[in-house]
Short mmCIF file of C-alpha atoms and ligand atoms in Angstrom, two decimals:
data_model
loop_
_atom_site.label_atom_id
_atom_site.label_comp_id
_atom_site.label_asym_id
_atom_site.label_seq_id
_atom_site.Cartn_x
_atom_site.Cartn_y
_atom_site.Cartn_z
CA MET S 1 0.93 11.93 -12.07
CA HIS S 2 1.98 8.76 -13.55
CA HIS S 3 3.84 7.48 -16.55
CA PHE S 4 1.12 5.47 -17.88
CA ARG S 5 -0.21 6.72 -21.04
CA TYR S 6 -0.81 5.61 -24.40
CA SER S 7 1.76 6.17 -27.15
CA GLY S 8 -0.54 6.30 -30.52
CA SER S 9 -3.11 3.32 -29.87
CA ASP S 10 -0.26 1.53 -27.60
CA LEU S 11 -0.62 1.16 -23.36
CA HIS S 12 2.75 2.30 -22.42
CA CYS S 13 4.67 2.44 -19.23
CA GLU S 14 7.44 5.04 -19.54
CA SER S 15 8.90 3.78 -22.96
CA VAL S 16 8.03 0.26 -22.42
CA ASP S 17 4.66 -1.00 -24.97
CA LEU S 18 3.16 -2.93 -22.64
CA ALA S 19 1.25 -5.59 -25.26
CA ALA S 20 5.72 -6.36 -25.27
CA VAL S 21 6.11 -7.01 -21.10
CA ALA S 22 2.50 -9.51 -21.33
CA ARG S 23 4.15 -11.47 -24.92
CA LEU S 24 6.99 -12.44 -22.56
CA TYR S 25 6.08 -12.79 -19.71
CA GLY S 26 1.99 -14.12 -19.91
CA THR S 27 -0.93 -12.58 -18.10
CA PRO S 28 -1.88 -11.96 -15.64
CA THR S 29 0.92 -9.75 -14.90
CA TYR S 30 2.01 -6.97 -12.53
CA VAL S 31 3.69 -3.86 -13.83
CA TYR S 32 5.67 -0.74 -11.36
CA SER S 33 7.21 1.68 -13.27
CA ALA S 34 10.33 2.49 -11.66
CA THR S 35 9.59 6.30 -12.05
CA THR S 36 5.96 6.98 -11.07
CA MET S 37 7.48 5.80 -7.81
CA GLU S 38 10.29 8.23 -7.87
CA ASP S 39 8.11 11.15 -8.41
CA ASN S 40 5.77 10.34 -5.73
CA TYR S 41 8.79 10.16 -3.32
CA ARG S 42 10.24 12.66 -4.12
CA ARG S 43 6.84 15.58 -4.72
CA LEU S 44 6.28 13.74 -1.41
CA GLN S 45 9.48 15.45 0.35
CA ARG S 46 8.88 18.65 -1.81
CA GLY S 47 6.10 18.94 -0.13
CA LEU S 48 6.98 18.65 3.14
CA GLU S 49 10.11 21.39 3.04
CA GLY S 50 10.27 22.98 6.17
CA LEU S 51 10.27 20.00 8.66
CA ASP S 52 12.96 17.10 8.97
CA ALA S 53 10.88 14.49 7.88
CA HIS S 54 11.27 11.10 7.08
CA LEU S 55 9.01 8.44 5.53
CA CYS S 56 9.06 4.96 6.41
CA TYR S 57 7.09 3.57 3.00
CA ALA S 58 4.55 0.89 4.53
CA MET S 59 5.71 -1.77 2.40
CA LYS S 60 2.84 -3.59 3.35
CA ALA S 61 1.62 -1.88 0.20
CA ASN S 62 4.26 -3.41 -2.55
CA SER S 63 7.02 -5.61 -0.49
CA ASN S 64 8.46 -6.63 -4.15
CA LEU S 65 12.31 -6.51 -3.32
CA ALA S 66 13.12 -4.58 -6.26
CA VAL S 67 10.79 -2.08 -4.91
CA LEU S 68 11.49 -2.22 -1.47
CA ARG S 69 14.85 -1.54 -3.04
CA HIS S 70 14.32 1.07 -5.06
CA PHE S 71 12.84 2.95 -1.47
CA ALA S 72 15.78 2.49 0.39
CA ASN S 73 18.03 3.63 -2.72
CA LEU S 74 15.84 6.90 -2.34
CA GLY S 75 16.15 7.16 0.64
CA ALA S 76 13.52 5.51 3.24
CA GLY S 77 12.97 3.25 6.02
CA PHE S 78 10.65 0.64 5.91
CA ASP S 79 7.03 0.46 8.32
CA LEU S 80 6.71 -3.10 8.87
CA VAL S 81 4.15 -5.56 10.53
CA SER S 82 5.56 -8.73 11.26
CA GLY S 83 8.83 -11.06 11.15
CA GLY S 84 8.32 -11.96 7.40
CA GLU S 85 8.80 -7.64 6.57
CA ILE S 86 11.00 -7.88 8.07
CA ARG S 87 13.32 -10.18 6.46
CA ARG S 88 11.96 -8.44 3.25
CA VAL S 89 13.29 -5.43 3.94
CA LEU S 90 17.00 -7.16 4.52
CA ALA S 91 16.41 -9.16 1.69
CA ALA S 92 16.50 -5.90 -0.26
CA GLY S 93 19.36 -4.26 1.26
CA GLY S 94 16.86 -2.27 3.49
CA ASN S 95 17.67 -0.65 6.37
CA VAL S 96 16.36 -1.72 9.52
CA ARG S 97 17.50 0.83 11.75
CA GLY S 98 15.47 3.31 9.74
CA SER S 99 11.99 1.32 9.40
CA VAL S 100 9.40 1.04 12.52
CA PHE S 101 7.36 -1.86 13.51
CA ALA S 102 3.81 -1.03 13.90
CA GLY S 103 0.99 -3.80 14.45
CA VAL S 104 -1.03 -5.26 17.57
CA GLY S 105 -0.01 -8.95 17.46
CA LYS S 106 3.82 -8.39 17.77
CA THR S 107 5.30 -11.88 18.68
CA GLU S 108 8.15 -11.98 20.80
CA ALA S 109 10.05 -14.26 17.90
CA GLU S 110 9.33 -10.97 15.77
CA ILE S 111 10.25 -8.30 17.95
CA ALA S 112 13.40 -10.29 19.44
CA LEU S 113 13.87 -10.05 15.33
CA ALA S 114 14.07 -6.51 14.90
CA LEU S 115 16.01 -5.82 18.57
CA GLU S 116 18.71 -7.83 17.42
CA HIS S 117 18.56 -5.60 13.76
CA GLY S 118 17.92 -1.92 15.61
CA ILE S 119 14.63 -1.32 15.07
CA PHE S 120 14.34 2.30 14.32
CA SER S 121 11.16 2.33 17.11
CA PHE S 122 8.19 -0.29 18.40
CA HIS S 123 5.22 1.25 17.75
CA VAL S 124 3.22 -0.02 20.02
CA GLU S 125 -0.83 -0.63 20.17
CA SER S 126 -1.20 -1.52 23.70
CA GLU S 127 -0.31 -1.77 27.45
CA PRO S 128 0.51 -5.79 27.75
CA GLU S 129 2.51 -5.06 24.32
CA LEU S 130 4.76 -2.40 26.83
CA ALA S 131 5.14 -5.44 28.53
CA ARG S 132 6.25 -8.27 26.20
CA ILE S 133 8.55 -5.31 24.74
CA ASN S 134 10.12 -4.77 28.11
CA HIS S 135 10.57 -8.63 28.64
CA VAL S 136 11.78 -9.25 25.76
CA ALA S 137 14.45 -6.19 25.24
CA GLY S 138 15.57 -7.23 29.01
CA ARG S 139 16.15 -11.07 27.82
CA LEU S 140 18.27 -10.35 25.34
CA GLY S 141 20.31 -6.61 27.32
CA VAL S 142 19.55 -3.73 25.66
CA LYS S 143 16.59 -1.03 25.64
CA ALA S 144 13.65 -1.14 22.83
CA PRO S 145 12.84 2.43 21.73
CA VAL S 146 9.22 2.46 21.86
CA ALA S 147 5.99 4.94 20.60
CA ILE S 148 2.65 4.83 21.15
CA ARG S 149 0.17 4.66 18.81
CA VAL S 150 -2.42 6.64 19.79
CA ASN S 151 -5.85 6.66 18.41
CA PRO S 152 -7.62 10.48 17.96
CA ASP S 153 -11.13 9.04 17.06
CA VAL S 154 -11.50 11.07 14.05
CA ASP S 155 -13.35 10.07 10.87
CA ALA S 156 -10.97 9.43 8.02
CA HIS S 157 -13.98 9.20 5.78
CA THR S 158 -12.96 6.41 3.91
CA HIS S 159 -14.20 2.57 4.02
CA ALA S 160 -14.87 0.94 7.51
CA LYS S 161 -12.16 -1.33 5.98
CA ILE S 162 -9.46 0.99 5.87
CA THR S 163 -10.43 3.31 8.98
CA THR S 164 -8.24 2.78 11.68
CA GLY S 165 -8.25 6.17 13.98
CA LYS S 166 -12.03 5.50 15.39
CA SER S 167 -12.29 4.55 19.12
CA ASP S 168 -14.38 1.10 17.87
CA ASN S 169 -10.74 -0.05 15.10
CA LYS S 170 -8.81 -1.97 16.71
CA PHE S 171 -5.72 0.32 16.53
CA GLY S 172 -3.57 2.36 19.36
CA ILE S 173 -4.96 3.57 22.65
CA PRO S 174 -7.21 6.03 23.20
CA LEU S 175 -5.51 10.03 23.57
CA ALA S 176 -7.80 10.08 26.99
CA HIS S 177 -5.35 6.70 28.64
CA ALA S 178 -2.63 8.00 26.99
CA ALA S 179 -0.55 9.44 29.23
CA ALA S 180 -1.03 6.94 31.66
CA ALA S 181 0.30 4.65 28.40
CA TYR S 182 3.26 6.55 28.64
CA GLU S 183 3.78 7.12 32.22
CA ALA S 184 4.01 3.10 32.20
CA ALA S 185 6.02 3.02 29.64
CA ALA S 186 8.58 5.59 31.42
CA GLN S 187 8.30 2.51 34.57
CA TYR S 188 10.14 -0.56 32.43
CA PRO S 189 13.69 -0.65 33.11
CA HIS S 190 14.33 -1.72 29.23
CA LEU S 191 12.05 0.82 26.72
CA GLU S 192 13.54 3.87 26.16
CA ILE S 193 11.32 6.09 25.06
CA ARG S 194 11.28 7.42 21.58
CA GLY S 195 8.30 9.05 20.05
CA VAL S 196 4.39 8.92 19.29
CA GLN S 197 2.82 7.65 16.88
CA MET S 198 -1.01 7.99 15.58
CA HIS S 199 -2.26 6.16 11.45
CA ILE S 200 -6.37 7.02 10.49
CA GLY S 201 -6.90 5.40 7.69
CA SER S 202 -6.06 4.73 4.21
CA GLN S 203 -7.18 6.21 1.08
CA LEU S 204 -7.98 9.67 2.33
CA THR S 205 -8.67 11.86 -0.25
CA SER S 206 -9.10 14.87 1.20
CA VAL S 207 -6.90 16.65 3.73
CA ALA S 208 -9.72 18.01 6.66
CA PRO S 209 -8.71 15.14 8.76
CA PHE S 210 -5.26 14.44 8.99
CA VAL S 211 -5.45 17.84 9.98
CA GLU S 212 -7.78 17.17 12.56
CA ALA S 213 -6.11 14.85 14.32
CA VAL S 214 -2.52 17.23 14.13
CA LYS S 215 -4.86 19.64 15.90
CA LYS S 216 -5.65 16.69 18.33
CA VAL S 217 -2.24 14.84 18.78
CA ALA S 218 0.11 17.71 18.43
CA PRO S 219 -0.36 19.35 21.71
CA PHE S 220 0.23 15.84 23.59
CA ALA S 221 3.42 15.50 21.35
CA ALA S 222 4.47 18.64 23.00
CA GLU S 223 3.75 17.58 26.17
CA LEU S 224 5.92 14.32 25.51
CA LYS S 225 8.44 15.90 24.27
CA GLN S 226 9.17 18.40 27.25
CA ARG S 227 8.31 15.40 29.60
CA TYR S 228 10.50 12.35 28.09
CA GLY S 229 12.20 13.65 25.41
CA ILE S 230 10.11 12.45 22.47
CA LYS S 231 12.54 13.11 19.36
CA TYR S 232 10.07 11.95 16.68
CA PHE S 233 6.02 12.32 16.08
CA SER S 234 4.40 9.94 12.61
CA ILE S 235 1.84 11.35 11.28
CA GLY S 236 0.87 7.36 10.24
CA GLY S 237 -0.12 7.63 6.73
CA GLY S 238 -3.22 7.23 4.22
CA MET S 239 -3.12 9.96 1.65
CA GLY S 240 -4.71 8.78 -1.16
CA ILE S 241 -5.08 8.41 -4.94
CA ILE S 242 -6.81 8.49 -7.76
CA TYR S 243 -9.10 5.33 -9.03
CA ARG S 244 -11.51 6.35 -11.49
CA ASP S 245 -10.19 8.99 -13.41
CA ALA S 246 -7.11 7.10 -13.15
CA LEU S 247 -5.41 6.93 -16.82
CA ALA S 248 -6.47 10.56 -17.22
CA SER S 249 -4.63 11.86 -13.75
CA GLY S 250 -1.08 10.61 -15.26
CA ALA S 251 -1.31 14.43 -17.02
CA ALA S 252 -0.51 17.76 -15.49
CA GLN S 253 -3.20 19.06 -17.33
CA TRP S 254 -5.70 16.55 -15.60
CA TRP S 255 -5.19 18.55 -11.94
CA GLU S 256 -5.10 21.56 -13.50
CA SER S 257 -8.94 21.52 -14.82
CA GLN S 258 -9.81 19.76 -11.58
CA PRO S 259 -12.42 22.32 -9.73
CA ALA S 260 -10.38 24.66 -7.08
CA ASP S 261 -12.68 23.40 -4.31
CA GLN S 262 -12.35 19.76 -5.39
CA ARG S 263 -9.42 19.10 -6.11
CA PRO S 264 -7.76 15.65 -5.04
CA LEU S 265 -5.52 16.01 -2.20
CA THR S 266 -2.18 15.98 -3.77
CA PRO S 267 1.67 15.65 -1.54
CA GLU S 268 1.68 19.99 -2.77
CA SER S 269 -2.17 20.73 -0.19
CA TYR S 270 -1.34 18.50 1.91
CA GLY S 271 1.83 19.54 3.07
CA ALA S 272 0.77 23.26 2.42
CA ALA S 273 -1.76 21.96 5.68
CA LEU S 274 0.01 20.13 7.73
CA VAL S 275 3.79 21.87 7.96
CA PRO S 276 2.51 24.93 9.28
CA LEU S 277 0.94 22.34 12.22
CA LEU S 278 4.24 19.95 12.55
CA GLN S 279 7.37 22.79 12.51
CA PRO S 280 5.95 24.95 15.78
CA LEU S 281 7.15 20.69 17.82
CA GLY S 282 10.49 20.71 16.98
CA LEU S 283 10.26 17.22 16.02
CA LYS S 284 11.42 14.80 13.88
CA ILE S 285 8.05 14.22 11.60
CA LEU S 286 7.42 10.49 10.14
CA LEU S 287 5.69 9.69 7.57
CA GLU S 288 4.37 6.67 6.77
CA HIS S 289 2.33 6.10 3.21
CA GLY S 290 2.35 3.35 1.24
CA ARG S 291 -0.19 3.59 -1.02
CA PHE S 292 0.67 7.17 -2.32
CA MET S 293 3.92 5.56 -2.86
CA VAL S 294 3.32 3.25 -5.76
CA GLY S 295 -0.50 3.01 -6.28
CA ASN S 296 -0.43 4.01 -9.46
CA ALA S 297 2.63 2.79 -9.78
CA GLY S 298 1.11 -0.42 -10.86
CA ALA S 299 -0.52 -1.44 -13.65
CA LEU S 300 -2.02 -5.71 -13.12
CA LEU S 301 -2.50 -6.61 -16.94
CA ALA S 302 -4.93 -9.31 -18.24
CA ARG S 303 -5.95 -11.30 -21.33
CA VAL S 304 -9.76 -11.81 -22.76
CA GLU S 305 -10.69 -16.06 -22.08
CA HIS S 306 -14.07 -14.83 -24.30
CA LEU S 307 -16.83 -11.97 -23.97
CA LYS S 308 -20.08 -14.26 -23.07
CA ARG S 309 -22.79 -12.86 -23.90
CA GLY S 310 -25.67 -13.59 -21.40
CA ALA S 311 -29.50 -13.25 -20.78
CA ASN S 312 -30.08 -9.55 -19.85
CA ARG S 313 -25.81 -8.42 -19.69
CA ASN S 314 -22.68 -8.61 -20.68
CA PHE S 315 -19.44 -11.27 -19.68
CA LEU S 316 -16.05 -10.37 -20.14
CA VAL S 317 -14.43 -12.98 -19.06
CA VAL S 318 -10.61 -12.72 -18.11
CA ASP S 319 -7.14 -14.36 -17.27
CA ALA S 320 -6.64 -12.28 -13.73
CA ALA S 321 -9.18 -13.11 -11.06
CA MET S 322 -9.69 -11.72 -7.20
CA ASN S 323 -6.97 -14.05 -5.78
CA ASP S 324 -4.92 -11.60 -7.91
CA LEU S 325 -6.69 -8.41 -6.77
CA VAL S 326 -8.70 -8.77 -4.76
CA ARG S 327 -9.74 -4.86 -3.85
CA PRO S 328 -12.77 -5.36 -6.24
CA ALA S 329 -14.35 -8.84 -3.74
CA MET S 330 -12.93 -7.46 -0.93
CA TYR S 331 -14.37 -3.29 -0.32
CA ASP S 332 -16.21 -2.42 -3.95
CA SER S 333 -13.07 -0.87 -4.84
CA TYR S 334 -12.92 0.77 -8.46
CA HIS S 335 -10.54 -0.18 -11.16
CA GLU S 336 -10.04 2.28 -14.26
CA ILE S 337 -9.72 -1.56 -17.32
CA VAL S 338 -8.84 -0.12 -20.60
CA PRO S 339 -7.52 -1.75 -23.78
CA LEU S 340 -3.83 -2.83 -24.26
CA HIS S 341 -4.47 -1.43 -27.45
CA ARG S 342 -6.94 0.91 -28.60
CA ASP S 343 -9.33 1.17 -31.48
CA SER S 344 -11.92 4.01 -31.41
CA SER S 345 -13.34 2.39 -34.84
CA ARG S 346 -14.90 -0.65 -32.99
CA ARG S 347 -17.87 -0.49 -31.53
CA ALA S 348 -18.84 -0.38 -27.30
CA LEU S 349 -19.08 -3.32 -25.57
CA VAL S 350 -20.93 -3.23 -21.90
CA ALA S 351 -20.15 -5.64 -19.95
CA ASP S 352 -19.14 -7.03 -16.25
CA ILE S 353 -16.03 -7.64 -16.24
CA VAL S 354 -15.12 -11.07 -14.81
CA GLY S 355 -12.20 -13.92 -13.80
CA PRO S 356 -12.88 -17.34 -13.72
CA ILE S 357 -12.97 -18.44 -9.81
CA CYS S 358 -16.09 -20.14 -8.80
CA GLU S 359 -17.17 -17.40 -6.97
CA SER S 360 -20.37 -14.17 -7.83
CA GLY S 361 -18.12 -12.03 -5.56
CA ASP S 362 -15.06 -13.12 -8.74
CA CYS S 363 -15.86 -9.91 -10.97
CA PHE S 364 -13.50 -6.66 -11.27
CA ALA S 365 -16.26 -3.97 -12.95
CA LYS S 366 -20.24 -4.14 -13.49
CA GLU S 367 -21.51 -2.59 -16.24
CA ARG S 368 -18.70 -1.08 -17.65
CA GLN S 369 -18.57 0.80 -21.07
CA LEU S 370 -14.73 0.17 -23.27
CA GLN S 371 -14.32 -1.00 -26.64
CA GLU S 372 -15.18 -4.66 -27.91
CA LEU S 373 -12.79 -7.21 -27.65
CA GLY S 374 -12.27 -10.66 -28.26
CA GLU S 375 -10.55 -14.10 -26.94
CA GLY S 376 -6.66 -13.20 -26.24
CA GLU S 377 -6.63 -8.83 -26.40
CA LEU S 378 -4.88 -7.69 -23.36
CA LEU S 379 -6.18 -5.82 -20.88
CA ALA S 380 -5.05 -3.21 -18.05
CA PHE S 381 -5.91 -2.71 -14.92
CA LEU S 382 -5.00 0.32 -13.12
CA SER S 383 -3.79 2.15 -10.22
CA ALA S 384 -3.22 -1.51 -9.02
CA GLY S 385 0.12 -1.07 -7.29
CA ALA S 386 -0.67 -0.88 -3.94
CA TYR S 387 -1.99 -3.53 -2.03
CA GLY S 388 -2.39 -6.00 -4.88
CA TYR S 389 -0.12 -8.67 -5.62
CA THR S 390 0.28 -8.05 -1.76
CA MET S 391 -3.43 -9.45 -0.58
CA ALA S 392 -3.23 -11.59 -3.97
CA SER S 393 -3.53 -15.58 -2.69
CA ARG S 394 -3.51 -18.76 -4.46
CA TYR S 395 -7.36 -19.37 -4.25
CA ASN S 396 -8.74 -21.64 -6.95
CA THR S 397 -4.88 -23.37 -7.32
CA ARG S 398 -4.10 -20.24 -9.19
CA GLY S 399 -0.11 -19.34 -8.64
CA MET S 400 0.70 -16.00 -7.67
CA ALA S 401 0.64 -13.83 -10.89
CA ALA S 402 4.72 -12.41 -12.60
CA GLU S 403 5.96 -8.98 -11.37
CA VAL S 404 7.80 -6.56 -13.57
CA MET S 405 9.48 -3.22 -13.04
CA VAL S 406 9.94 -0.23 -16.21
CA ARG S 407 12.15 2.24 -15.65
CA GLY S 408 12.49 3.92 -19.32
CA SER S 409 12.60 1.75 -22.02
CA THR S 410 13.99 -1.28 -20.04
CA PHE S 411 12.19 -3.79 -18.05
CA GLU S 412 12.93 -6.91 -16.11
CA LEU S 413 10.93 -9.68 -14.45
CA VAL S 414 11.00 -8.68 -11.01
CA ASN S 415 8.98 -11.61 -9.24
CA ALA S 416 8.00 -14.98 -11.63
CA ARG S 417 4.96 -16.35 -12.48
CA GLU S 418 4.68 -18.66 -9.80
CA THR S 419 4.24 -23.15 -10.55
CA PHE S 420 2.20 -25.71 -9.36
CA GLU S 421 5.65 -27.56 -8.37
CA GLN S 422 5.75 -23.99 -6.08
CA ILE S 423 2.58 -23.78 -5.01
CA ILE S 424 2.56 -27.57 -3.47
CA ALA S 425 5.37 -27.96 -2.24
CA GLY S 426 4.80 -28.00 1.59
CA GLU S 427 2.18 -30.05 1.38
CA LYS S 428 2.11 -33.69 2.01
CA VAL S 429 -0.35 -36.62 1.81
CA PRO S 430 -0.18 -37.78 5.83
CA ALA S 431 0.76 -41.83 6.17
CA PHE S 432 -2.35 -42.56 7.68
CA LEU S 433 -4.28 -41.69 4.38
CA GLN S 434 -1.71 -43.92 1.89
CA ARG S 435 -2.72 -47.29 1.02
C1 LIG I 1 0.21 2.47 10.95
C2 LIG I 1 0.22 1.81 9.50
N1 LIG I 1 0.85 3.11 8.88
C3 LIG I 1 -0.18 3.16 7.62
C4 LIG I 1 -0.23 2.98 7.18
C5 LIG I 1 -0.42 2.61 5.30
O1 LIG I 1 -1.50 3.41 5.30
P1 LIG I 1 -1.74 3.61 3.53
O2 LIG I 1 -1.19 2.94 2.36
O3 LIG I 1 -2.54 3.54 3.20
O4 LIG I 1 -0.46 5.24 3.48
C6 LIG I 1 -1.14 1.38 7.17
C7 LIG I 1 -2.34 0.95 6.33
O5 LIG I 1 -3.12 -0.02 7.04
C8 LIG I 1 -1.33 1.77 8.60
O6 LIG I 1 -1.91 0.69 9.41
#
């Protein structure tokens, strides 16, 4: 459920008319609903009642400082993957002490920065990394808290590029080798074994792979608790969101209308399946959801440049492009695209919805049906709050989009559109080319 809906003919985020946002800040602009994020956070908490659960929000999904501050205020820590993300948490006033540091290639400088700010735990992906963390901790005269990421070899049944828990993915240590890795960790003088972690993939729409992975790893977690006194089990993130019926899924009735055997994953069904498996462990349970927390809380606003009628198909050219929202080009992802002003008297239009970038891949949707739209009219790409802005680039020297946060009837710019001067600020022509 979320807070994007039509009020009359005009698409609103909470009580804000999105056309007003586009008029004030231009397009392309990301808009985030603070209330939807809070609802998602609270639903997940309620779904896991009975566990000592703590969310480390996977900030790679959306790391705008306002979003981070919002989750920090709610009590979340962060799943972070770089020195830059540590600095973002600090800049947002978040808590590194309640956060975990993941990733297969942490540098010595990043490890040192995390230790200096009291990171809750490192999620270690390999044996060489154990040695590196031990070395940096020794240099700083501290003990580094670690958990090993185990790879349970479970098929998450999601897109190949976001599957992470199969044996041929680069992540984690195979379950069969994990006991030896913990033994190695226990020999290092500057490491403190604190937990165990797994993450099997992103955009999972069924609870079955989570259940399979937890069933595989829980007995190992119990052994680690006995042997090393571990304190927590992080079951990763990965809960999926609704992309195809994004607008309709904002309302409770849509969820109720889904046939019981095909109901998409919810925090309630996730909790109902996992709490009984996790409770007997008596461990703190960490969650690293990113997409679920913010995905349906964001939309990308864009403006129509032209309707180009081709020989075989129509192209609706908009001012957003693959540099702003790369998911369709990168993963063939579907985003529901709706007009900001709905007019049922208009004729229907079937068109490919494309951006202005010089790549055939700069296409958001093929043969999509919409109402007829003309130059200057506004559109929203729904379910764009996760892996939208954070995966954006400056390709074709297009500045990064603006970002706006809404709460109730108020909204504020939380990231200004990038200017040309900002794009080229670090560049220069070398002396040997100047004449
Ligand atoms: C270790 C880890 N945790 C959590 C996440 C977040 O996944 P999601 O956004 O699907 O919840 C990821 C995503 O790549 C990840 O690699």
